[in-house]
Short mmCIF file of C-alpha atoms in Angstrom, two decimals:
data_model
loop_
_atom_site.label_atom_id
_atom_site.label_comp_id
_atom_site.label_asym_id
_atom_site.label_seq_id
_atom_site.Cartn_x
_atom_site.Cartn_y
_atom_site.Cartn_z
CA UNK A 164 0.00 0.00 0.00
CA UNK A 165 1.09 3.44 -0.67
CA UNK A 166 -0.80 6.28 -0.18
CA UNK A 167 0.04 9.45 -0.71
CA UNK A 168 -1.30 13.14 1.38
CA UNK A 169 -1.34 16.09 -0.83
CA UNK A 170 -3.52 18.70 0.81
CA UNK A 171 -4.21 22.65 0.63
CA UNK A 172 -4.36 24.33 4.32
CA UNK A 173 -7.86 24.57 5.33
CA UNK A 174 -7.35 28.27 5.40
CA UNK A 175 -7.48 30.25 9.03
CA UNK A 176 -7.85 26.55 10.85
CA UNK A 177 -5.13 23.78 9.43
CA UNK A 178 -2.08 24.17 7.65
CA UNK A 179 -1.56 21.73 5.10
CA UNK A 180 1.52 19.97 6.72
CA UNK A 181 -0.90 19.73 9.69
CA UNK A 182 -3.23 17.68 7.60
CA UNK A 183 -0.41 15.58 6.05
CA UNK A 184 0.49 14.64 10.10
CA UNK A 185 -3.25 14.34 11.05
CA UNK A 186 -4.18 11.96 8.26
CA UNK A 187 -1.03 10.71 7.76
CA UNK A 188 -1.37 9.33 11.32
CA UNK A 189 -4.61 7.66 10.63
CA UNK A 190 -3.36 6.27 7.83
CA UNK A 191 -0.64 4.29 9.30
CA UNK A 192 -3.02 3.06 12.17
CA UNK A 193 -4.88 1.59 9.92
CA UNK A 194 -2.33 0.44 7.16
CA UNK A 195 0.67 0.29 9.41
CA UNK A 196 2.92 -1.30 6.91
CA UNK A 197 2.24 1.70 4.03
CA UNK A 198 3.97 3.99 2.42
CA UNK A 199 3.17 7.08 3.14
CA UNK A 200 3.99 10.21 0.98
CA UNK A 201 3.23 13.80 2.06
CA UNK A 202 3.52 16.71 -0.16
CA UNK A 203 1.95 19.99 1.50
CA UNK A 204 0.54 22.16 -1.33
CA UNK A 205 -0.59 25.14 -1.75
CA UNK A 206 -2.04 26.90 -5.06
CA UNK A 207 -0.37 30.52 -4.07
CA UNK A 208 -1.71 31.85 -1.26
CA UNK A 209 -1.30 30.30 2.58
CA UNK A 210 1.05 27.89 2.97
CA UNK A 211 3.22 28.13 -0.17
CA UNK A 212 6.36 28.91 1.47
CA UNK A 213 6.45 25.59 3.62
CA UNK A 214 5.35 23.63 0.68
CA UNK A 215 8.06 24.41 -1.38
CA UNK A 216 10.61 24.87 1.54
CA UNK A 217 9.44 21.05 2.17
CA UNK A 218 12.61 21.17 4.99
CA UNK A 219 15.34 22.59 2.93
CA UNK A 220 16.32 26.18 2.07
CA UNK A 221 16.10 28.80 4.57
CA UNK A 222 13.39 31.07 6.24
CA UNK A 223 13.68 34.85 6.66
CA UNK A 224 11.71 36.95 9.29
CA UNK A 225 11.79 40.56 8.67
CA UNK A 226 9.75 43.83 10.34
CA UNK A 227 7.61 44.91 7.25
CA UNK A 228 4.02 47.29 7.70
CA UNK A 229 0.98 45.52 7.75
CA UNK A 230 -2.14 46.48 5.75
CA UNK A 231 -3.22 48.74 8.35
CA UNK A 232 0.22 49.99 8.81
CA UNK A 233 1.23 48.46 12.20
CA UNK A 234 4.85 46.87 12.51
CA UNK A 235 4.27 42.94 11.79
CA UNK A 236 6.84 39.91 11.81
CA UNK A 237 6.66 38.21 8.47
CA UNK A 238 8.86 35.69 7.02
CA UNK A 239 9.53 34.30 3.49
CA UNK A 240 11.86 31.16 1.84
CA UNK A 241 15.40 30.93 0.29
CA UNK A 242 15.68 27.83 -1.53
CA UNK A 243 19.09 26.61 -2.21
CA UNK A 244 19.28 27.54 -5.85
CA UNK A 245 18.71 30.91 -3.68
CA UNK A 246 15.10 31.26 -5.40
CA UNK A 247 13.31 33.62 -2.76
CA UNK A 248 9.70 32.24 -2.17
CA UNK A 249 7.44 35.09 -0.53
CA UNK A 250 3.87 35.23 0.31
CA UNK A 251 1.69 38.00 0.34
CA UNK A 252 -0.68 37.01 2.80
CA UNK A 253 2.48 37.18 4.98
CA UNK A 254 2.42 40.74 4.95
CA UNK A 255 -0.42 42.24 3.51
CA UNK A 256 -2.77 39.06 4.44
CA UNK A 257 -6.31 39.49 5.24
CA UNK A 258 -6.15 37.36 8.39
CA UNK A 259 -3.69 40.33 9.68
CA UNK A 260 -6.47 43.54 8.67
CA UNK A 261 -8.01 45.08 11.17
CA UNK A 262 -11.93 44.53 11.97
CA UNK A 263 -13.76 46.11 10.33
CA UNK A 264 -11.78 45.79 7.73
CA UNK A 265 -10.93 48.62 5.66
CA UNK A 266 -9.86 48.47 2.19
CA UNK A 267 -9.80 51.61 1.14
CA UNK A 268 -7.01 52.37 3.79
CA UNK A 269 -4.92 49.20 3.19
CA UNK A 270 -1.85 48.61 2.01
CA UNK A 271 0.89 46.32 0.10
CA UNK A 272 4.11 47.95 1.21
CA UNK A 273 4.88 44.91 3.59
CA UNK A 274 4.92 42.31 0.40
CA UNK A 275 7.25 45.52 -1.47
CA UNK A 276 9.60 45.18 1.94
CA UNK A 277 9.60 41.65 1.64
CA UNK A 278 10.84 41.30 -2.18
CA UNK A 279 13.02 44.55 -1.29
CA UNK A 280 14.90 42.62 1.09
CA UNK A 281 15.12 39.36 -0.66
CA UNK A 282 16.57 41.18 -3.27
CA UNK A 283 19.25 43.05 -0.85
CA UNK A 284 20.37 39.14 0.13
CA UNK A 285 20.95 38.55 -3.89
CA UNK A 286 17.73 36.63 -4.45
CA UNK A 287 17.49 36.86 -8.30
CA UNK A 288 14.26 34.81 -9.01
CA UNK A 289 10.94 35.25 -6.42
CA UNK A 290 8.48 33.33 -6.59
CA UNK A 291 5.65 35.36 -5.25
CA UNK A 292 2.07 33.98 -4.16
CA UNK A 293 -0.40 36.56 -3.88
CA UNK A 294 -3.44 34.73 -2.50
CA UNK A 295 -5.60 35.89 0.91
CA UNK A 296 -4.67 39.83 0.69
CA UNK A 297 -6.30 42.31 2.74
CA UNK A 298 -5.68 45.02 -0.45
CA UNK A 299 -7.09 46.87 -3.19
CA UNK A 300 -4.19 49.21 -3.66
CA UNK A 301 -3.25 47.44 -6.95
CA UNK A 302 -0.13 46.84 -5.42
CA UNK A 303 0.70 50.42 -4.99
CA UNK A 304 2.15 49.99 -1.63
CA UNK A 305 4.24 47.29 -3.03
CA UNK A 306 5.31 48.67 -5.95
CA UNK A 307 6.56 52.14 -3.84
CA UNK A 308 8.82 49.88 -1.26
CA UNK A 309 10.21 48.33 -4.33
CA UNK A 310 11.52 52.29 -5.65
CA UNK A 311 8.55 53.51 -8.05
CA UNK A 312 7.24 56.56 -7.11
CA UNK A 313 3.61 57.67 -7.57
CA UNK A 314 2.81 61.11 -7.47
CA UNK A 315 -0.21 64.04 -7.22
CA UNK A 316 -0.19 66.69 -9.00
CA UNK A 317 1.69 68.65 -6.08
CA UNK A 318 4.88 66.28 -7.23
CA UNK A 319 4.01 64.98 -3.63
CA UNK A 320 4.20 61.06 -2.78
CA UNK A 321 0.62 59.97 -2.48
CA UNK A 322 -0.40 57.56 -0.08
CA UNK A 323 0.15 54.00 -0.99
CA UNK A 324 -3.58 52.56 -0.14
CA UNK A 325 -6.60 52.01 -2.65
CA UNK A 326 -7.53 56.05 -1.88
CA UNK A 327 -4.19 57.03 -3.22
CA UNK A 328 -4.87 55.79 -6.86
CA UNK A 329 -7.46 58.24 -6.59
CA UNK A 330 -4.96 61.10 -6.39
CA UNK A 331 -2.15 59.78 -8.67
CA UNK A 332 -0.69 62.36 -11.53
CA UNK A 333 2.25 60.72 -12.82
CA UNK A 334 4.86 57.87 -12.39
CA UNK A 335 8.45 57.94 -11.83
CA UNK A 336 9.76 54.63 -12.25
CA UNK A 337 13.22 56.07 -12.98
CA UNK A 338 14.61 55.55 -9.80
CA UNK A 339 14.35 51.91 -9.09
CA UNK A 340 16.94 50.55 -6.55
CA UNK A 341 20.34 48.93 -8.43
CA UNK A 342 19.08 45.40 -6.89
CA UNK A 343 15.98 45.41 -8.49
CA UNK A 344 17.70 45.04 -11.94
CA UNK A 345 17.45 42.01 -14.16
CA UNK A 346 14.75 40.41 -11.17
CA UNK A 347 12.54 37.75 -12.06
CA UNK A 348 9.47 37.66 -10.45
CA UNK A 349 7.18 34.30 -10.79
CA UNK A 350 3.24 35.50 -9.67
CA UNK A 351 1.94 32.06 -8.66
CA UNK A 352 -1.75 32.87 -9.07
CA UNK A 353 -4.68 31.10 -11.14
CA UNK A 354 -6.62 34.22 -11.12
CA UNK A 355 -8.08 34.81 -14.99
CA UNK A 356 -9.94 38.24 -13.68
CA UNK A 357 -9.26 41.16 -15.14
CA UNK A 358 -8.04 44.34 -13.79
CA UNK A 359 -11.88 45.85 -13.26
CA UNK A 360 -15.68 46.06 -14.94
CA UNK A 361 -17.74 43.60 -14.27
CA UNK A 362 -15.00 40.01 -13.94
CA UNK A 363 -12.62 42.47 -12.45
CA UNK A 364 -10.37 42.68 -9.00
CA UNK A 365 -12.97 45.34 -7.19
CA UNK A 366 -16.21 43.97 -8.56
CA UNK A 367 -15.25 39.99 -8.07
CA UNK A 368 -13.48 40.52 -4.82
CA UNK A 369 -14.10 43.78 -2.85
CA UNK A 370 -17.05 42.90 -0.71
CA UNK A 371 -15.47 39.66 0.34
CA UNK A 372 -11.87 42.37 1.87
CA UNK A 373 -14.52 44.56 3.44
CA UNK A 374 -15.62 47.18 0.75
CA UNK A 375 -18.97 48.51 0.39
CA UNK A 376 -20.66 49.13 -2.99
CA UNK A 377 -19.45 52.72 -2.90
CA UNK A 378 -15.63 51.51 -2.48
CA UNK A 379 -15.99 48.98 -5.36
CA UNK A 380 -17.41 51.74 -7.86
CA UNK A 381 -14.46 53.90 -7.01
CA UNK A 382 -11.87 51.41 -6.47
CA UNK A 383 -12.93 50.32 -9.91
CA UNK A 384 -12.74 53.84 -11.38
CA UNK A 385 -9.66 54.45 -10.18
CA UNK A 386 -7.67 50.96 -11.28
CA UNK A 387 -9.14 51.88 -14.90
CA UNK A 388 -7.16 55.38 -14.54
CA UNK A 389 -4.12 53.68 -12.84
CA UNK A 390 -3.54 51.33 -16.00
CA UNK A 391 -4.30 54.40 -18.19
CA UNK A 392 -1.01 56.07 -15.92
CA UNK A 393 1.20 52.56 -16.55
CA UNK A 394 0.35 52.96 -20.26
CA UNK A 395 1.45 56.50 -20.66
CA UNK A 396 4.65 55.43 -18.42
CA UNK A 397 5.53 52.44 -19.94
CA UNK A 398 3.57 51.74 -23.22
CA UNK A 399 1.75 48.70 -21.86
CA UNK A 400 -2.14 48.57 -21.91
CA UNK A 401 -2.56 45.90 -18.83
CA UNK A 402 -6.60 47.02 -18.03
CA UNK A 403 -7.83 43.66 -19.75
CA UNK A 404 -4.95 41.28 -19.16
CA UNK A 405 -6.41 38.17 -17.82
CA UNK A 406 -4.61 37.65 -14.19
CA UNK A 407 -4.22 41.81 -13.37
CA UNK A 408 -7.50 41.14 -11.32
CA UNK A 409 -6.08 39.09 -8.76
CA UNK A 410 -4.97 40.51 -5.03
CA UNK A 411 -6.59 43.70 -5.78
CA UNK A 412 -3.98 44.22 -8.95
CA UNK A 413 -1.11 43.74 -7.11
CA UNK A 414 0.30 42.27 -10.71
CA UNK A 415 -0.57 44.98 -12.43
CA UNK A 416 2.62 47.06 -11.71
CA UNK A 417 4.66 43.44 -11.26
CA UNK A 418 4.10 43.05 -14.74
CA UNK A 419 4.38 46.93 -15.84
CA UNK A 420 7.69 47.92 -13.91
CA UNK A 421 9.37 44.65 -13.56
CA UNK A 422 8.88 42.18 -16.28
CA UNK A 423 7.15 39.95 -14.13
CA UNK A 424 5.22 36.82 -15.50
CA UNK A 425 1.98 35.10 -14.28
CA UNK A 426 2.27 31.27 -14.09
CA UNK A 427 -0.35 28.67 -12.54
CA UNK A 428 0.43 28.27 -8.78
CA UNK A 429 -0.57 25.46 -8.49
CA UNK A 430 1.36 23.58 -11.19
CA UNK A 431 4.45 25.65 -9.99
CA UNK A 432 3.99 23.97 -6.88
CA UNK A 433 3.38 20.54 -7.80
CA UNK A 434 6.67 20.37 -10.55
CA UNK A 435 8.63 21.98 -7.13
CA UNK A 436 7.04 19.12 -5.28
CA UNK A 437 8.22 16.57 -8.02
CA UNK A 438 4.59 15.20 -7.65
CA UNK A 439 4.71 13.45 -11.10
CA UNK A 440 7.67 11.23 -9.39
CA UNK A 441 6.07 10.91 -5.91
CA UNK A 442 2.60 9.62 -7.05
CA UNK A 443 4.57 6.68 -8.96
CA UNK A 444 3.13 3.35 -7.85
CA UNK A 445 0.32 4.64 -5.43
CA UNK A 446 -3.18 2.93 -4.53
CA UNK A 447 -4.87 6.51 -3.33
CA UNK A 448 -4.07 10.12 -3.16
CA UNK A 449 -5.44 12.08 -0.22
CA UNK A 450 -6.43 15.47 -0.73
CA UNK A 451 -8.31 18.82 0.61
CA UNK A 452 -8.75 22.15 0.91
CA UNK A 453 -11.49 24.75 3.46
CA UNK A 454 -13.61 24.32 0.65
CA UNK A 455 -14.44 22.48 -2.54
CA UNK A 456 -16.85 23.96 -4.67
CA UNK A 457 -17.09 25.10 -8.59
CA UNK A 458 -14.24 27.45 -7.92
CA UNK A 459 -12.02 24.41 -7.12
CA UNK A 460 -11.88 23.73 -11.10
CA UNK A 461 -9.75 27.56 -11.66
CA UNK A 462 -6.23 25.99 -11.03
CA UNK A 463 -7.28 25.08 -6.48
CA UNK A 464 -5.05 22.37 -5.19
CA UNK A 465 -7.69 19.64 -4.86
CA UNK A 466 -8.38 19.58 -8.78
CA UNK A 467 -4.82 20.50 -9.91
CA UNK A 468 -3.72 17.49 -7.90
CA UNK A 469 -6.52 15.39 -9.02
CA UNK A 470 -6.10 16.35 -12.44
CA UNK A 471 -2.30 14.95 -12.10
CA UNK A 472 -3.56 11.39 -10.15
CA UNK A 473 -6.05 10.60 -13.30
CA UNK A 474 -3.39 10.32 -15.72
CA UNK A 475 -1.82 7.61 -13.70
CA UNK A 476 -5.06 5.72 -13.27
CA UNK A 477 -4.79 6.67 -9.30
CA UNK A 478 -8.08 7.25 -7.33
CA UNK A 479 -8.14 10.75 -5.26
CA UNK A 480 -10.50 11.34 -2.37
CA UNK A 481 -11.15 14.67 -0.68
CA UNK A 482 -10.71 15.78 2.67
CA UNK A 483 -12.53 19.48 2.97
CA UNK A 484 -13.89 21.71 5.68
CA UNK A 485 -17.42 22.11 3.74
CA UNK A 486 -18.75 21.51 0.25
CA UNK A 487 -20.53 24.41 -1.75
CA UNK A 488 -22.41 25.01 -4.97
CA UNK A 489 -21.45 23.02 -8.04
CA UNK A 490 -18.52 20.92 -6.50
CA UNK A 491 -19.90 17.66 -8.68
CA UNK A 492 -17.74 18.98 -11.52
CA UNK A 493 -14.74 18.08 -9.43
CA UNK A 494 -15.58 14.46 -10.57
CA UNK A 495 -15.20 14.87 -13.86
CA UNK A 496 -11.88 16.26 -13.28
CA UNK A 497 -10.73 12.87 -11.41
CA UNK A 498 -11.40 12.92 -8.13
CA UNK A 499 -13.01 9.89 -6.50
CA UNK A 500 -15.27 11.03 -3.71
CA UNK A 501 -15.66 14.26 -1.39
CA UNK A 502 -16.06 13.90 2.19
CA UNK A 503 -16.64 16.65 4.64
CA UNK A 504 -14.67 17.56 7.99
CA UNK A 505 -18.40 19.33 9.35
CA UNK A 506 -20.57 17.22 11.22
CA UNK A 507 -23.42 19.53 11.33
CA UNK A 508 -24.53 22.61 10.48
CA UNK A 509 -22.90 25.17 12.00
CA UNK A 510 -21.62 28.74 11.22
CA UNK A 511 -17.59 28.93 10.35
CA UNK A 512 -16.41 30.21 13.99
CA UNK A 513 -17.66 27.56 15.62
CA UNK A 514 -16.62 24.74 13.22
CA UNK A 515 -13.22 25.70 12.83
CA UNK A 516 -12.84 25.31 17.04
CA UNK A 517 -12.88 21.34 16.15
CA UNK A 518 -11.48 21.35 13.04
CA UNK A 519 -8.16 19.36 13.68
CA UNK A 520 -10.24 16.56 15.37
CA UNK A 521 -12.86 16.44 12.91
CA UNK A 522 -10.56 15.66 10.62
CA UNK A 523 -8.60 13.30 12.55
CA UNK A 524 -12.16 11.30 13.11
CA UNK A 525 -12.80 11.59 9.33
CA UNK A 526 -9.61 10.62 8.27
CA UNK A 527 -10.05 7.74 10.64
CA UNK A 528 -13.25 6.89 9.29
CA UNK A 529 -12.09 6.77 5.91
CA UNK A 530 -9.15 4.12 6.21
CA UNK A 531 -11.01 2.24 8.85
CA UNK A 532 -13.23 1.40 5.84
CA UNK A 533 -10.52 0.94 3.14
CA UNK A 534 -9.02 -1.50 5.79
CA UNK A 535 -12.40 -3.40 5.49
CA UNK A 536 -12.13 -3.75 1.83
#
C-alpha cells in the first residue's frame, strides 16, 4: 500500500503539513505497513512557502508594515538555488487587517519590503504567491517599497492605499533601486480576472476584503485610470490582461515595472514538489482544501492534484472543511469522492474550534473502511 497526502491548508484553521500529520497518522493506524507520501501544497496563497521549503532552504523573518500599517513579523523562503519564495498574505494578508476591515485604507508595502529585502540578500528569481490579501491598492504599496514613485499633481508622494490611486498624476519609475535590476518575479496565481468592470479585482473581490458598494465603484474607477497612468509610463495597456485582477492588482505594476510573468500556482507547486515522481506506484491520493466547490476547477489544489492522479489511473478522495455550490464537476476532473470535515450545520467560527479533530475522526473513518475492503 502506498498512499500518498497532498492537501491545501484549510485556510485560518489547518495548515496543510498539519493535515499531512493528522491523516497521515490515521493512515498508518490503519495500514501500518504503508507507504506514506506527504507533499503539502498550496495553489499561491497560505502555505506556499512551507510547501516548497518542504525542509530545505532557509526562512527569513523581517519587520515589514501591515495592511493597516502596524509593525508585523513576516517571514519568506530561500531555496538553495537561492530562489526567494514570498507570500503576500504574509504581509499584507487578510487574516492580519483590522476589523472592520478597511480596504480603502490598506496597504501592500509589507509584500514591497519583503521582495526589497530578498533582493538586498541577492535573491534573483521570487516566486511570489499573492493569494488571501487584505488590499485593493493594486499593489501600490508594493510597488513604492520596491523604488517607483507615484505622485499628485503637487509632485508629492501619495499615499500608498486604494484612496491614493485616486490622487495619482504621474509615475516615476526612474529611480528603481540597483538590486531590483534584471529580477525575475514568478506570480503564482490562477486568477483569470481582469483588472476591473464587471470580472474584475474590485467587482469579483471587494465585498469579500470589506468594501462597500461605494468603495468597489471607485476602487474600480480608479484601477481603470491607474492602467491608463502605466500605459502613458511604460507603453503597456494591462486594463484587460487576464490575471491583473487578482490581489486587488497587485500584478498589475509586477508586470508593468518589472517584467514579471503570471504562471499557474498550483502547477508551480506541484513540478517543485516533483509530484509526477512521488505519485509513482500509489493505490490513493489524499487530498483537501477549506472548501471544494465550482471554484475548485480555476487551477485550487484539490483539482490541480486530481487532475495529475487521473493520468496515472490513481483514485483521489477529498478531505474538505465544507462543500458548496457546483462541486460535482470536481468528478469529472478525477477525483473519487468528497467527504466533509463538518458534522453539522454550523456557522464557520464555531466549526473551525474542532477542526483538527474532525478531521482526525474523518480521516479515521475513511481508512477504517478501506481497511475493510
Amino acid at each position: 500500500m502506498k498512499i500518498v497526502i497532498a492537501p491545501d491548508s484549510f485556510k485560518g484553521t489547518i495548515t496543510s503539513g498539519e493535515i499531512c500529520d493528522i491523516v497521515g497518522a490515521a493512515a498508518a493506524r490503519h495500514f501500518p505497513r504503508a507507504e506514506i507520501v506527504k507533499i503539502p501544497v498550496s495553489d499561491g496563497g497560505e502555505g506556499m512557502v512551507d510547501a516548497l521549503l518542504a525542509g530545505v532552504g532557509e526562512r527569513i523573518a523581517v519587520e515589514v508594515t501591515g495592511p493597516n500599517f502596524t509593525e508585523e513579523q513576516a517571514a519568506y523562503g530561500i531555496l538553495p538555488d537561492g530562489t526567494a519564495v514570498i507570500e503576500m498574505a504574509a504581509a499584507s494578508g487578510i487574516m492580519l487587517a483590522a476589523d472592520p476591515k478597511r480596504p480603502m485604507d490598506a496597504t501592500s508595502l509589507g509584500t514591497g519590503q519583503l521582495i526589497r529585502d530578498a533582493a538586498r540578500r541577492g535573491c534573483r528569481k521570487i516566486i511570489l504567491g499573492i493569494g488571501g490579501s487584505a488590499t485593493m491598492d493594486a499593489g501600490l504599496g508594493m510597488a513604492a517599497a520596491m523604488g517607483v514613485r507615484f505622485l499628485d499633481g503637487s509632485g508629492a508622494e501619495v499615499e500608498p492605499t486604494a484612496r491614493g490611486l485616486g490622487k495619482i498624476a504621474r509615475i516615476d519609475a526612474s529611480v528603481v533601486p540597483g538590486e531590483m535590476d534584471g529580477l525575475k518575479i514568478l506570480i503564482a496565481s490562477d486568477v483569470k480576472n481582469p483588472a476591473c468592470g464587471e470580472t474584475g479585482s474590485a467587482q469579483v473581490f471587494g465585498r469579500q476584503k470589506g468594501a462597500s458598494r461605494q468603495d468597489i465603484a471607485e476602487i474600480d474607477e480608479w484601477i481603470v485610470r491607474f492602467c491608463g497612468l502605466v500605459r502613458e509610463a511604460t507603453g503597456k495597456d494591462l486594463l484587460h490582461t487576464p490575471g491583473t485582477g487578482a490581489a486587488g492588482g497587485m500584478a498589475i505594476p509586477l508586470l508593468a515595472f518589472f517584467g514579471a510573468d503570471i504562471v499557474p500556482g498550483i502547477d508551480l507547486i506541484l513540478d517543485a514538489a516533483g509530484f509526477n515522481e512521488k505519485i509513482r506506484g500509489a493505490n490513493m491520493v489524499i487530498t483537501g482544501e477549506g472548501m471544494l466547490d465550482g471554484q475548485s476547477l480555476e487551477g485550487k489544489v484539490p483539482v490541480g492534484v486530481a487532475r495529475r492522479a487521473k493520468k496515472e489511473g490513481i483514485p483521489v478522495v477529498a478531505l474538505v472543511g465544507d462543500i458548496g455550490p457546483d462541486y460535482a464537476r470536481a468528478y469529472e476532473e478525477g477525483i473519487t469522492a468528497v467527504f466533509s470535515t463538518n458534522k453539522a450545520a454550523v456557522p464557520f467560527e464555531i466549526a473551525k474550534q474542532t477542526s483538527k479533530e474532525d478531521l482526525a475522526l474523518l480521516a479515521d473513518s475513511l481508512f477504517a473502511f478501506k481497511a475493510m475492503r
